[in-house]
Short mmCIF file of C-alpha atoms in Angstrom, two decimals:
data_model
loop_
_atom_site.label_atom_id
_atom_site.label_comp_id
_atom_site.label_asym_id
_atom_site.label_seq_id
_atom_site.Cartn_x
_atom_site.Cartn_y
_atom_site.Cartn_z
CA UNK S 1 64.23 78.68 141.73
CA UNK S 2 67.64 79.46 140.62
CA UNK S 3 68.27 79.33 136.92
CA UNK S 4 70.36 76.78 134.89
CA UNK S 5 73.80 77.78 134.23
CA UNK S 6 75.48 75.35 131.10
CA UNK S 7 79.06 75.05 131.20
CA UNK S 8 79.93 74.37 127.53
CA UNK S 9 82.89 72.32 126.56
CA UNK S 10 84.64 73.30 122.87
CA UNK S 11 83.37 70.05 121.45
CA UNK S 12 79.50 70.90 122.09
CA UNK S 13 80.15 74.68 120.91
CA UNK S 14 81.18 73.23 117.26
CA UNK S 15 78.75 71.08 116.87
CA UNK S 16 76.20 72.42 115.25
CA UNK S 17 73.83 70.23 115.57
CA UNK S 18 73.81 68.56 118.97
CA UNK S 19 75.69 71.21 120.25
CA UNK S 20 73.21 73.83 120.39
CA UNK S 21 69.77 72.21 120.06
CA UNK S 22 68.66 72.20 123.81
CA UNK S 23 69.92 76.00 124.00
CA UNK S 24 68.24 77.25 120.56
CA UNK S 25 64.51 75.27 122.00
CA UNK S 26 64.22 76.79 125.12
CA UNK S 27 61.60 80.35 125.12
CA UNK S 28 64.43 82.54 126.43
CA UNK S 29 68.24 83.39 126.30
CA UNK S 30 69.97 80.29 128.36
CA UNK S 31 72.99 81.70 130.73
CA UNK S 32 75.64 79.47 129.92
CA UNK S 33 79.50 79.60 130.65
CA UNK S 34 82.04 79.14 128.06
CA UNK S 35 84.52 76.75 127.84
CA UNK S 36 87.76 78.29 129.77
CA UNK S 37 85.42 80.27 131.48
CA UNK S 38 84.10 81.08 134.53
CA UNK S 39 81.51 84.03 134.31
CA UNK S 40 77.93 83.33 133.03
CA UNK S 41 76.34 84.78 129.86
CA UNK S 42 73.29 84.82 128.35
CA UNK S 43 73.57 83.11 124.65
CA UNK S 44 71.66 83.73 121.47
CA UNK S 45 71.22 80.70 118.93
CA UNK S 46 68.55 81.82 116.44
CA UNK S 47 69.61 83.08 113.35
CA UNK S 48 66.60 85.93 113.50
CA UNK S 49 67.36 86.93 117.06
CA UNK S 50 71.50 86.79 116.34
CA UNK S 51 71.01 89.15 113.69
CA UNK S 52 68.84 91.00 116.27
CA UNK S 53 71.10 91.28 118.48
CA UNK S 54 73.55 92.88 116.48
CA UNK S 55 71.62 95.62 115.88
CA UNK S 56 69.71 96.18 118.58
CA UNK S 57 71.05 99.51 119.94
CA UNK S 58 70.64 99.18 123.77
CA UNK S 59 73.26 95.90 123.38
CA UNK S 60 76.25 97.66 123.28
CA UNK S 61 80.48 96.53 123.08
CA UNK S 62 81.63 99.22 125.70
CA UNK S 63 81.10 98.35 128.77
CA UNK S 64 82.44 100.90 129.90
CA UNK S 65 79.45 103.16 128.47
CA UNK S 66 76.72 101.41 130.64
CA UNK S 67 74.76 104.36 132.06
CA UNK S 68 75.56 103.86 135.99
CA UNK S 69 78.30 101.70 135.52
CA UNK S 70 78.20 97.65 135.35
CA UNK S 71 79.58 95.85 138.13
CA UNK S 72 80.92 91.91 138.85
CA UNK S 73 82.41 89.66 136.74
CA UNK S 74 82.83 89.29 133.36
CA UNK S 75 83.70 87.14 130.72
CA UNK S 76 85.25 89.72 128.11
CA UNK S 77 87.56 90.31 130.78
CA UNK S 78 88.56 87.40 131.28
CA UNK S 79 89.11 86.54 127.32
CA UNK S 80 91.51 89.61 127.70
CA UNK S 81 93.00 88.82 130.81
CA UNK S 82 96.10 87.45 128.84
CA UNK S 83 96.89 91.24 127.85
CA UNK S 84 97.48 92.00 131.72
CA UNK S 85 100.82 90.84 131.40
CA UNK S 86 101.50 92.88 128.29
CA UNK S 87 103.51 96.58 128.04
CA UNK S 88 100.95 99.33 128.95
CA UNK S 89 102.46 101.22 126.17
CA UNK S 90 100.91 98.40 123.50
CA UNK S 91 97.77 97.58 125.83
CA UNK S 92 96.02 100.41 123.54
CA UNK S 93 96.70 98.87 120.30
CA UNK S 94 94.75 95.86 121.14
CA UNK S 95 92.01 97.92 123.31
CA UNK S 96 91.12 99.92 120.20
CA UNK S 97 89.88 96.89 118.40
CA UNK S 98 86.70 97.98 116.17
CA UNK S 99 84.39 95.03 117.85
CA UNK S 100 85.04 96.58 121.31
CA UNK S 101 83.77 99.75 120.26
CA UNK S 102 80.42 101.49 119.79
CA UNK S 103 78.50 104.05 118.00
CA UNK S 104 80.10 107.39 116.82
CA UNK S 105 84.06 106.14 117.97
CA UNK S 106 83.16 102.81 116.22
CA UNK S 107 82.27 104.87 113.11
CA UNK S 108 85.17 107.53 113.53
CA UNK S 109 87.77 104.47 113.20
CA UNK S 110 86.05 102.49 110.85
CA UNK S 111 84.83 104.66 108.31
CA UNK S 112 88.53 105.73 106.86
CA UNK S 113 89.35 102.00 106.46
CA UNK S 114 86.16 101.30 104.43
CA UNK S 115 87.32 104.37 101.76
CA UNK S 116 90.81 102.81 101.74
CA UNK S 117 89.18 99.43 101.61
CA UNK S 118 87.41 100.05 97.99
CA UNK S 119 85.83 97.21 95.93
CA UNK S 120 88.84 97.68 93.19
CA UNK S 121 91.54 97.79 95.31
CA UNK S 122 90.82 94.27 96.46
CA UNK S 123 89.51 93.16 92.91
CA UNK S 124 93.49 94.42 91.93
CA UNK S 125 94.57 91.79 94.03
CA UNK S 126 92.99 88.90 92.52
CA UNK S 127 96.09 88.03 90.01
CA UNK S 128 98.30 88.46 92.68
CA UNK S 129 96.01 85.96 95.27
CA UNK S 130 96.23 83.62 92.08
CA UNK S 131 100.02 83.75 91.71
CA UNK S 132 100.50 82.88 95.20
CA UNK S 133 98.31 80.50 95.49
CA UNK S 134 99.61 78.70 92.48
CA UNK S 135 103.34 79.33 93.64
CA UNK S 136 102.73 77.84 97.13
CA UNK S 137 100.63 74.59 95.58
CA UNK S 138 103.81 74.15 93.44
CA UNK S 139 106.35 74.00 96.36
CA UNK S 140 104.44 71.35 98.00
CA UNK S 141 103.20 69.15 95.53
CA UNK S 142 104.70 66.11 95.11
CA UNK S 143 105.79 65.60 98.69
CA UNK S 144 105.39 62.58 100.71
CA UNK S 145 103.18 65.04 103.61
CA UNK S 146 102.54 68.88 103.63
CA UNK S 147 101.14 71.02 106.36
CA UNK S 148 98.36 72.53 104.37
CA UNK S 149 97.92 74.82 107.30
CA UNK S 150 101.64 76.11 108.16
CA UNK S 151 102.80 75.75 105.13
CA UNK S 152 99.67 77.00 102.76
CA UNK S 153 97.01 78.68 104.54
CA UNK S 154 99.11 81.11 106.58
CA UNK S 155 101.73 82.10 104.00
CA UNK S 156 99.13 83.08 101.76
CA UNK S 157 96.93 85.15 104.06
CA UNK S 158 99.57 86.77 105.28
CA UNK S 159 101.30 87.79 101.78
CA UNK S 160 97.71 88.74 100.60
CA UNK S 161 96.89 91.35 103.36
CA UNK S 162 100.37 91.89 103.71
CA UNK S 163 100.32 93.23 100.10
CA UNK S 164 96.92 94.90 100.44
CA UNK S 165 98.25 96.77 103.89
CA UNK S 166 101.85 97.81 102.28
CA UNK S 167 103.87 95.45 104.38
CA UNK S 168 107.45 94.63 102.25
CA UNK S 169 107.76 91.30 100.79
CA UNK S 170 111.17 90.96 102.69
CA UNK S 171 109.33 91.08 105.90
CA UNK S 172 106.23 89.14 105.25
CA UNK S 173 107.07 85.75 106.79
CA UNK S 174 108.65 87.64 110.30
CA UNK S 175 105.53 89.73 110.43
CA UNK S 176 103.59 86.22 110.40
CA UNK S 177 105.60 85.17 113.34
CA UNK S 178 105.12 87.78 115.01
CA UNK S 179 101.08 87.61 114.84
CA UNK S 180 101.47 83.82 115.34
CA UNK S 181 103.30 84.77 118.55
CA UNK S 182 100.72 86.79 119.26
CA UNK S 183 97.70 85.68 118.58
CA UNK S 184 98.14 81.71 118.45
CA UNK S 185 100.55 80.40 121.22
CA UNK S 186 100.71 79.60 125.15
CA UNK S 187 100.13 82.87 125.72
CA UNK S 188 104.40 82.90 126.78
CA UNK S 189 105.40 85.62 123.59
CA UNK S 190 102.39 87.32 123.27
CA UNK S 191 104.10 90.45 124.35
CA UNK S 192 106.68 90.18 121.83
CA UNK S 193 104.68 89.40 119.24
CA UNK S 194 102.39 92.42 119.78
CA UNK S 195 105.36 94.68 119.96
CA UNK S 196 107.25 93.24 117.31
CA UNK S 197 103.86 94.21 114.98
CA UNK S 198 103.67 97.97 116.11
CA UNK S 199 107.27 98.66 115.93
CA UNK S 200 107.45 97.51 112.78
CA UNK S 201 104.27 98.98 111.23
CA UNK S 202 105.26 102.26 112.90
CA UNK S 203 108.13 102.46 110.98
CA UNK S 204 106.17 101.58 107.89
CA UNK S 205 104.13 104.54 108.42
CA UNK S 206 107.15 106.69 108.85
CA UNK S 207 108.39 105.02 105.35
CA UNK S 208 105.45 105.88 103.82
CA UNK S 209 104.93 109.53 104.89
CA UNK S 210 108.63 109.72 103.10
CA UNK S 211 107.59 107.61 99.67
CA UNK S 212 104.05 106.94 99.04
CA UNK S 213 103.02 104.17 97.90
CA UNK S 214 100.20 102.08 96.50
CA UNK S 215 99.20 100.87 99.07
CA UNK S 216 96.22 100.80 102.47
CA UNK S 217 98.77 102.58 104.23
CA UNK S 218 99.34 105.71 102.58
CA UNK S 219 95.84 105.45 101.29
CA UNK S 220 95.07 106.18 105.49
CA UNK S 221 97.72 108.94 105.38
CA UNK S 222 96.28 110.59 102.64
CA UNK S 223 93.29 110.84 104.32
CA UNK S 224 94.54 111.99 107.90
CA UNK S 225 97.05 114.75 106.16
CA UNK S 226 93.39 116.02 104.41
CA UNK S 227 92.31 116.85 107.97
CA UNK S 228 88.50 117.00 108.81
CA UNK S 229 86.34 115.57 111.76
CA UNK S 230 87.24 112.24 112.63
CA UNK S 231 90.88 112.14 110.56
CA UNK S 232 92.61 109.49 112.26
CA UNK S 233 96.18 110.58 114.06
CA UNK S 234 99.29 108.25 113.31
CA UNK S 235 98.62 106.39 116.67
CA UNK S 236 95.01 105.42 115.33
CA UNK S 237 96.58 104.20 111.81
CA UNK S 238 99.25 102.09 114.27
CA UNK S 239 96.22 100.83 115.87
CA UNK S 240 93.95 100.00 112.61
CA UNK S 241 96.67 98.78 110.65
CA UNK S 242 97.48 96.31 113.59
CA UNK S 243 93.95 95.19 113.22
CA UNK S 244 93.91 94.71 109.58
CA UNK S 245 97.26 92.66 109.80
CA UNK S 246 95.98 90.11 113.07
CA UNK S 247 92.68 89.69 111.70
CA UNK S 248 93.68 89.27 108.11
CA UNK S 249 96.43 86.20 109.00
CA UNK S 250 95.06 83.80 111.32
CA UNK S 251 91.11 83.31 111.12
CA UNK S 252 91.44 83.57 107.30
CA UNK S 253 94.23 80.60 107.39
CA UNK S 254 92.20 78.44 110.07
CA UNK S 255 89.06 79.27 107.74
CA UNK S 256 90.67 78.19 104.69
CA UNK S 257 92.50 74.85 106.59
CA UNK S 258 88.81 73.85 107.88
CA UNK S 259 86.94 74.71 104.63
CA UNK S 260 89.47 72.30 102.51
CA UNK S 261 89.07 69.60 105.43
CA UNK S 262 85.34 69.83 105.02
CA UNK S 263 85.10 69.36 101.88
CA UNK S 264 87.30 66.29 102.04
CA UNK S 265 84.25 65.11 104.73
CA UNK S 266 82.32 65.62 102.02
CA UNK S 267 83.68 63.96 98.81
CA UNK S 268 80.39 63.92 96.59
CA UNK S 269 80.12 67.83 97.34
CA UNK S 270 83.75 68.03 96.35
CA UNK S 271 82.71 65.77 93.56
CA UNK S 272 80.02 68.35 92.29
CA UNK S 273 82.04 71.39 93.03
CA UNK S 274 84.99 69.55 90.18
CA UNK S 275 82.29 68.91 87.96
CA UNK S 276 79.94 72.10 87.94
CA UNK S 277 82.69 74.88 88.88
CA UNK S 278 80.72 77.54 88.08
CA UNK S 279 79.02 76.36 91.38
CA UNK S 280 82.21 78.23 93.16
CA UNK S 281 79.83 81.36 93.92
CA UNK S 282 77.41 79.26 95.74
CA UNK S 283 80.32 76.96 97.43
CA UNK S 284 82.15 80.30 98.65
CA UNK S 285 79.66 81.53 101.15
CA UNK S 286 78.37 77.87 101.85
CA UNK S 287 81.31 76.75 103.43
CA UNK S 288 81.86 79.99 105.20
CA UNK S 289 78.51 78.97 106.74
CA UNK S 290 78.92 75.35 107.15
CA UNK S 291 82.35 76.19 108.83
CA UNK S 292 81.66 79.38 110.59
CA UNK S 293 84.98 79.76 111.71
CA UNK S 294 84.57 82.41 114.95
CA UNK S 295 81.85 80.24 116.77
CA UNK S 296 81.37 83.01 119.27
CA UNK S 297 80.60 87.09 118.68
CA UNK S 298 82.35 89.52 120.94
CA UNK S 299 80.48 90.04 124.07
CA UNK S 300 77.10 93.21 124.13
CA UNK S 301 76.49 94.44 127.42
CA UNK S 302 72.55 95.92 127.81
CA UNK S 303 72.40 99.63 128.03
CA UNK S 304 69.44 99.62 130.33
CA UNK S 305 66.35 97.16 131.86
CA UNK S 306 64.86 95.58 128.73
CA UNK S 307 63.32 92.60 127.17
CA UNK S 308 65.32 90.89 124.29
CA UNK S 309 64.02 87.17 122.76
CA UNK S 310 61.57 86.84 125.58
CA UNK S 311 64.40 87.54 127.93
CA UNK S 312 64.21 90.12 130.65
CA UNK S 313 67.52 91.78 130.38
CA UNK S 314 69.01 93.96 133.30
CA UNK S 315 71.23 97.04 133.29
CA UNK S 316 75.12 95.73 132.10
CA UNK S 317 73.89 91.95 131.86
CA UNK S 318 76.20 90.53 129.70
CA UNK S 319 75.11 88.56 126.12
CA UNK S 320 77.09 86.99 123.12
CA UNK S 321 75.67 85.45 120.26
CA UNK S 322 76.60 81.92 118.96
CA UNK S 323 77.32 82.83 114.78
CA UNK S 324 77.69 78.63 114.21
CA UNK S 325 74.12 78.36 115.62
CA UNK S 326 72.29 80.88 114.08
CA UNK S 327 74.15 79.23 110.56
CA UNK S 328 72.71 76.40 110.89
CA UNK S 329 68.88 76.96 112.83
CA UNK S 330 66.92 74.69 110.96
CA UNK S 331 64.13 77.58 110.79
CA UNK S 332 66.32 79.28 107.94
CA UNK S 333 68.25 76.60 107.03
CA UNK S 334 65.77 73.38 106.67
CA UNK S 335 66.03 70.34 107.91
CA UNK S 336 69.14 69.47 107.63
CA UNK S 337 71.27 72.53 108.47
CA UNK S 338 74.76 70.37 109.22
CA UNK S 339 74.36 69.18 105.70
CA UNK S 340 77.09 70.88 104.08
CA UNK S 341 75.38 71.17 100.23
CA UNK S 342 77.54 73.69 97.59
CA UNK S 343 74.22 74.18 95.79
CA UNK S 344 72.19 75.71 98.33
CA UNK S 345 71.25 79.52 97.82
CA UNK S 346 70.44 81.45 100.84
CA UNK S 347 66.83 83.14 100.67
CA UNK S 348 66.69 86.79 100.10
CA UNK S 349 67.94 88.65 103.49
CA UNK S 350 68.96 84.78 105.09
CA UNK S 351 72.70 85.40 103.77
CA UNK S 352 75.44 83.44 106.56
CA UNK S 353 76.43 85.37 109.72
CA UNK S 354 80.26 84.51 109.27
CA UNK S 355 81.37 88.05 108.74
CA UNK S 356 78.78 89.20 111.71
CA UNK S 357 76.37 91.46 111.02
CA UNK S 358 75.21 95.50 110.82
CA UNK S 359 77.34 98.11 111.31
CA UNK S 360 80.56 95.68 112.88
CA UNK S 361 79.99 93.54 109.70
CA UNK S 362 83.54 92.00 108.44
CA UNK S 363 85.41 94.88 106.32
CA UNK S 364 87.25 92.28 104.83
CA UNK S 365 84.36 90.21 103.60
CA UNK S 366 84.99 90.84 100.03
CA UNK S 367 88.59 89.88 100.31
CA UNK S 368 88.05 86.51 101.60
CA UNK S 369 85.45 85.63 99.43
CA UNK S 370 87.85 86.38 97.14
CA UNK S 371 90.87 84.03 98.38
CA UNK S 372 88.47 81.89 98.90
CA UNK S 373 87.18 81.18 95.81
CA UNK S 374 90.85 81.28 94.18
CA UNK S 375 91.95 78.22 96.67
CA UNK S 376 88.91 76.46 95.96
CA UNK S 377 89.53 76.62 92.12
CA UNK S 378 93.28 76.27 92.01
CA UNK S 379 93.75 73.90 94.77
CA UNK S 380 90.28 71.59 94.56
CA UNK S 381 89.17 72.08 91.17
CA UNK S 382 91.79 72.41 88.15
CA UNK S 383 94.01 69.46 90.02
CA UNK S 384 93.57 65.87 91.75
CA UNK S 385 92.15 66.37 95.07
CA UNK S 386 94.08 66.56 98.00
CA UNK S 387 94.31 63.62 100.20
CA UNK S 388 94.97 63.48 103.97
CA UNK S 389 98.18 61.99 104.77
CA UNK S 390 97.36 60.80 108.36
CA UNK S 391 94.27 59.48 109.08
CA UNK S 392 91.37 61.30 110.14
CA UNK S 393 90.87 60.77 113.63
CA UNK S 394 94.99 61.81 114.13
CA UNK S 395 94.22 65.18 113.05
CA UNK S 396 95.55 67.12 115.80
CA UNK S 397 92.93 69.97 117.43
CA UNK S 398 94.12 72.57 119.80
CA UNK S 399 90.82 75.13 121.15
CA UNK S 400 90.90 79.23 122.66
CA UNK S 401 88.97 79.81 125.85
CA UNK S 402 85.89 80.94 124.66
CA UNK S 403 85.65 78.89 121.50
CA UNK S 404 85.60 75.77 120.03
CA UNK S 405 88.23 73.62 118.25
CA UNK S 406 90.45 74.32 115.26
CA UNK S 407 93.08 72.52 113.48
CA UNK S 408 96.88 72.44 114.40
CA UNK S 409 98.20 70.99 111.76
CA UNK S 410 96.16 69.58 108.06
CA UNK S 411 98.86 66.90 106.85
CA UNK S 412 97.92 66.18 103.10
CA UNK S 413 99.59 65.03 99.90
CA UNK S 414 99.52 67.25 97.24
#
């Protein structure tokens, strides 16, 4: 009897509820094809056996490092078939990504970012987060409708990791553009906005080399002139530095855009949050739960025949995990999981999958609990609350293949 193969639409994959309640009852891994899609994988939806998964050893990101080889379709590929069309020469820039990577190379790259990454060099950026945040609230206040998305949310994650990375003030808002070209369009100037990034943080690094700075940057140069096993070459900085700047603009924005909204869904949450504040540590990683703003991990490939969550597993099958279910299984999180609720404290070991999980777990966690909980306070707390300026059902929702919805635009008054 052939299996069932569930062809999931972005409205089912964020709901959290509904969405995933027939997958997460069954005894074993559904297959399941996501939406823009057309190669089958095998999903996990419990929390225990998503956090499993990523860190089960024989589920690796590489498929290239299957023992034997894996063969047929699949769907990684054809997330990244968009990149086809792009220069060979910046191909590698995006093909070094640390969640495509495994093991020893996975550490190699990694491990310099977490030293230049330190716990004070991103609590030295608080005042600064504040500032901006507090600047960019005062340009918009006051007017008749404001894009709390374009016009809040993405100026301020870019000019915080912009001024964590070393990136000049002067060329904050083109960098943006350029990522926004790249990582958020039709697809039609991805190219240039993938070359636009590595030209110009190639000639950062050569800036830097010439006048340190304090900055991630020439923290990573430091390290590579020091030498030793694993230093990273100036290609591999290009390549990290990249990463730091395209994850550190656009899912941090989107988070922030769809944190604010649901707290607006929720206005006796909000109501608590303005009257307890000190409730902003348990609000923080709430709403990065409730939200869960990458629905879907990065695709694991099985290293060899075995059985994962009561699921016989072949050589190179392919499996993703589903970081919105596992947040809200009703085995960790009672029995209301959709509830969003800015008092609940996660048990002991049952923190939110958000930032993944194991040894690919977010490096810029601490950083955007940190924004976070600065937009929270400045922009929900110490002033009235926002209001939407359209109604609610003309919010306007654009979706990736692969993923589920997220906002276009978040008109509000101010």
């Amino acid at each position: 009897m052939n299996e069932t193969v569930h062809h999931l639409s972005p409205e089912r994959l964020q709901d959290p509820a509904a969405g995933y309640a027939g997958l997460r009852d069954g005894d074993g891994l559904p297959r399941v094809v996501l939406p823009g899609l057309r190669t089958p994988v095998r999903l996990v939806t419990r929390y225990e056996d998503v956090r499993a998964a990523l860190t089960e050893p024989r589920l690796i990101r590489d498929r290239g490092r299957v023992p034997g080889g894996a063969e047929g379709p699949d769907a990684q590929e054809e997330l990244l078939e968009p990149l086809g069309g792009l220069p060979p020469e910046y191909v590698r820039y995006v093909s070094a990504h640390l969640a495509f990577l495994d093991g020893e190379e996975h550490a190699r790259l990694r491990t310099p970012l977490t030293r230049a990454f330190t716990a004070r060099r991103v609590a030295a950026l608080r005042p600064f987060v504040e500032e901006s945040a507090e600047r960019l609230i005062g340009e918009l206040a006051g007017r008749e409708e404001a894009d709390l998305l374009n016009e809040f949310a993405y100026p301020l994650a870019t000019s915080v990791i912009c001024e964590l990375v070393g990136v000049d003030a002067a060329d904050r808002a083109r960098v943006c553009d350029w990522i926004r070209d790249f990582a958020y369009g039709d697809g039609s100037r991805m190219a240039d906005g993938l070359s636009g990034v590595v030209e110009y943080v190639r000639s950062l690094i050569a800036r830097r080399k010439a006048v340190p700075a304090d900055d991630l940057i020439t923290a990573l140069l430091e390290g590579a002139r020091e030498g030793g096993a694993g230093a990273l070459d100036e290609e591999e900085i290009t390549a990290m530095v990249f990463l730091l700047i395209n994850t550190g603009i656009t899912p941090p924005a989107l988070f922030l855009a769809h944190a604010v909204l649901a707290l607006l869904d929720h206005p006796g949450q909000l109501a608590r949050l303005r009257a307890e504040p000190a409730l902003l540590g348990r609000a923080v990683p709430e709403l990065l739960r409730h939200v869960t703003l990458l629905r879907i991990g990065a695709t694991l490939y099985a290293a060899e025949d075995f059985v994962f969550a009561g699921t016989p597993l072949r050589r190179g099958e392919s499996v993703t995990v589903a970081l919105l279910a596992a947040n809200h299984d009703p085995a960790v999180y009672g029995e209301a999981p959709a509830r969003l609720d800015v008092t609940r404290e996660a048990g002991r070991g049952r923190g939110h999958l958000a930032f993944g999980h194991g040894a690919h777990h977010c490096i810029g966690a601490a950083l955007g609990n940190l924004v976070t909980g600065v937009v929270f306070e400045r922009l929900l707390v110490r002033r009235p609350v926002p209001e939407l300026a359209v109604p609610r059902e003309e919010l306007e929702f654009g979706h990736w293949p692969g993923d589920g919805f997220h906002l276009v635009r978040l008109p509000v008054r101010l």
